[in-house]
Amino acid sequence: MLFDTHVHLNAEQFDEDLQEVIERAKDAGVSYMTVVGFDRPTIKRAMELAEEYEFIYACVGWHPVDAIDMTNEDLLWIEELTAHPKVVAIGEMGLDYHWDKSPKDIQKEVFRKQIRLAKKVKLPIVIHNREATADIVDILKEEDAAEVGGIMHCFSGSPEVALECLKMNFLISLGGPVTFKNAKKPKEVAAVVPLEKLLIETDCPYLAPHPYRGKRNEPGYVKLVAEQIAEIKGISFEEVAIVTTANAKKLFDIN
């Protein structure tokens, strides 16, 4: 019983064989998935998938790379969608200083607007962070994001930052990189963060775990993430599966 908390089955990489990918995930023990939409087309597709499959839920928000494209109409649309029973979080949102499509000030403004929306509709948030840790932590504190809490998606920061995020009511989600042989930080984070504060994800089709690194990722591979965390913590795979699934269901308010 695994919960892949961050998938992009709405990506074109799955257009040809989506049903087979879903069947492989079920065979691997994946019982729940959250499909993340981050712009108009991917949000629309996330909603379609959540309505089509009982075990798929949707997260809707606006990606920082495309912050410059977001209009007030988009934000209002996202707010309307949060009334849907299968929408469990807002995101992915945050800051991305790797790409320079959207200026930092616009990214910050769009990030703040989405945090405020989440507090208004009382939903957790999903944070995308690339090379922007200090500014993200500052904004989460300034906007009192702890009120709704959420997920530090595909966390790549230090154990110290992870513990700081826990204090702000965020769960730490680990993906494929925790399985990479040279990934020191994710392994340290997996060791330090209590299991009750951990989630697992694939971020598929990106960041496939070892031994599939460099290939298309898919939800069934989340089992490899859970197995790696179990090994690091010296506990059973079953315990990791049960507790991380319970953590996700509690955060997303899924019965």
Coordinates of C-alpha atoms in Angstrom, one line a residue, residues 118-232:
A118 CA -4.5 28.1 0.2
K119 CA -5.1 29.7 3.6
K120 CA -8.4 31.1 2.3
V121 CA -9.6 27.7 1.0
K122 CA -7.9 25.7 3.8
L123 CA -5.8 23.4 1.7
P124 CA -2.1 22.3 2.1
I125 CA 0.5 23.5 -0.4
V126 CA 3.1 21.7 -2.4
I127 CA 6.4 23.5 -2.7
H128 CA 8.8 23.4 -5.7
N129 CA 12.3 24.7 -4.8
R130 CA 15.2 25.0 -7.1
E131 CA 18.2 26.9 -5.9
A132 CA 16.0 29.2 -3.8
T133 CA 15.9 27.7 -0.3
A134 CA 16.5 30.8 1.7
D135 CA 13.9 32.9 -0.1
I136 CA 11.3 30.1 0.1
V137 CA 11.8 29.6 3.9
D138 CA 11.5 33.4 4.4
I139 CA 8.3 33.7 2.4
L140 CA 6.7 30.6 4.1
K141 CA 7.5 32.3 7.4
E142 CA 6.3 35.8 6.4
E143 CA 3.0 34.4 4.9
D144 CA 2.5 32.1 8.0
A145 CA 2.2 29.1 5.7
A146 CA 2.3 26.9 8.8
E147 CA -1.4 27.6 9.1
V148 CA -2.1 25.1 6.2
G149 CA 1.3 23.3 6.0
G150 CA 2.1 21.0 3.1
I151 CA 4.8 19.3 1.3
M152 CA 8.4 20.1 0.5
H153 CA 8.3 18.3 -2.8
C154 CA 11.3 16.3 -3.9
F155 CA 13.3 17.7 -1.1
S156 CA 17.0 18.3 -2.0
G157 CA 18.1 20.5 0.9
S158 CA 20.2 19.8 4.0
P159 CA 19.0 18.0 7.1
E160 CA 19.1 21.3 8.9
V161 CA 16.7 22.9 6.5
A162 CA 14.4 19.8 6.6
L163 CA 14.1 20.2 10.3
E164 CA 13.3 23.9 10.0
C165 CA 10.6 23.0 7.5
L166 CA 9.1 20.5 10.0
K167 CA 8.7 23.3 12.5
M168 CA 6.7 25.2 9.9
N169 CA 4.2 22.3 9.6
F170 CA 5.6 20.8 6.4
L171 CA 6.2 17.2 5.5
I172 CA 9.4 16.2 3.7
S173 CA 8.9 14.2 0.4
L174 CA 11.7 12.1 -1.0
G175 CA 11.9 10.8 -4.5
G176 CA 14.3 9.0 -6.9
P177 CA 17.4 11.0 -5.8
V178 CA 17.5 9.2 -2.4
T179 CA 18.4 6.0 -4.3
F180 CA 21.3 7.6 -6.2
K181 CA 24.6 6.2 -5.0
N182 CA 26.2 9.7 -4.8
A183 CA 23.2 11.4 -3.2
K184 CA 24.6 12.3 0.3
K185 CA 22.0 14.9 1.3
P186 CA 18.8 13.0 0.6
K187 CA 20.1 10.0 2.4
E188 CA 21.0 12.2 5.5
V189 CA 17.5 13.7 5.3
A190 CA 15.9 10.3 5.2
A191 CA 17.9 9.3 8.3
V192 CA 17.1 12.4 10.3
V193 CA 13.5 13.1 9.5
P194 CA 11.0 11.0 11.6
L195 CA 9.0 8.6 9.5
E196 CA 5.8 10.3 10.7
K197 CA 7.0 13.4 8.8
L198 CA 8.1 11.7 5.5
L199 CA 6.3 11.2 2.2
I200 CA 7.4 9.4 -0.9
E201 CA 7.0 10.4 -4.5
T202 CA 8.3 9.8 -8.0
D203 CA 7.8 13.2 -9.7
C204 CA 7.4 11.0 -12.8
P205 CA 8.3 11.1 -15.7
Y206 CA 11.3 12.9 -14.2
L207 CA 14.0 11.8 -11.7
A208 CA 13.7 8.0 -12.1
P209 CA 15.3 6.1 -9.2
H210 CA 18.3 3.7 -9.5
P211 CA 18.6 1.5 -11.6
Y212 CA 16.3 3.4 -14.0
R213 CA 18.2 6.7 -13.7
G214 CA 18.1 8.7 -16.9
K215 CA 15.0 6.8 -18.2
R216 CA 11.3 7.7 -18.0
N217 CA 10.1 7.5 -14.4
E218 CA 6.7 6.0 -13.5
P219 CA 4.6 5.6 -10.3
G220 CA 5.5 2.0 -9.8
Y221 CA 9.1 2.9 -9.1
V222 CA 8.0 4.7 -5.9
K223 CA 8.5 1.2 -4.3
L224 CA 12.2 1.6 -4.8
V225 CA 12.1 4.9 -2.9
A226 CA 10.3 3.3 0.0
E227 CA 12.8 0.4 0.0
Q228 CA 15.7 2.8 0.1
I229 CA 14.2 4.7 3.1
A230 CA 13.6 1.5 4.9
E231 CA 17.2 0.4 4.4
I232 CA 18.5 3.8 5.6

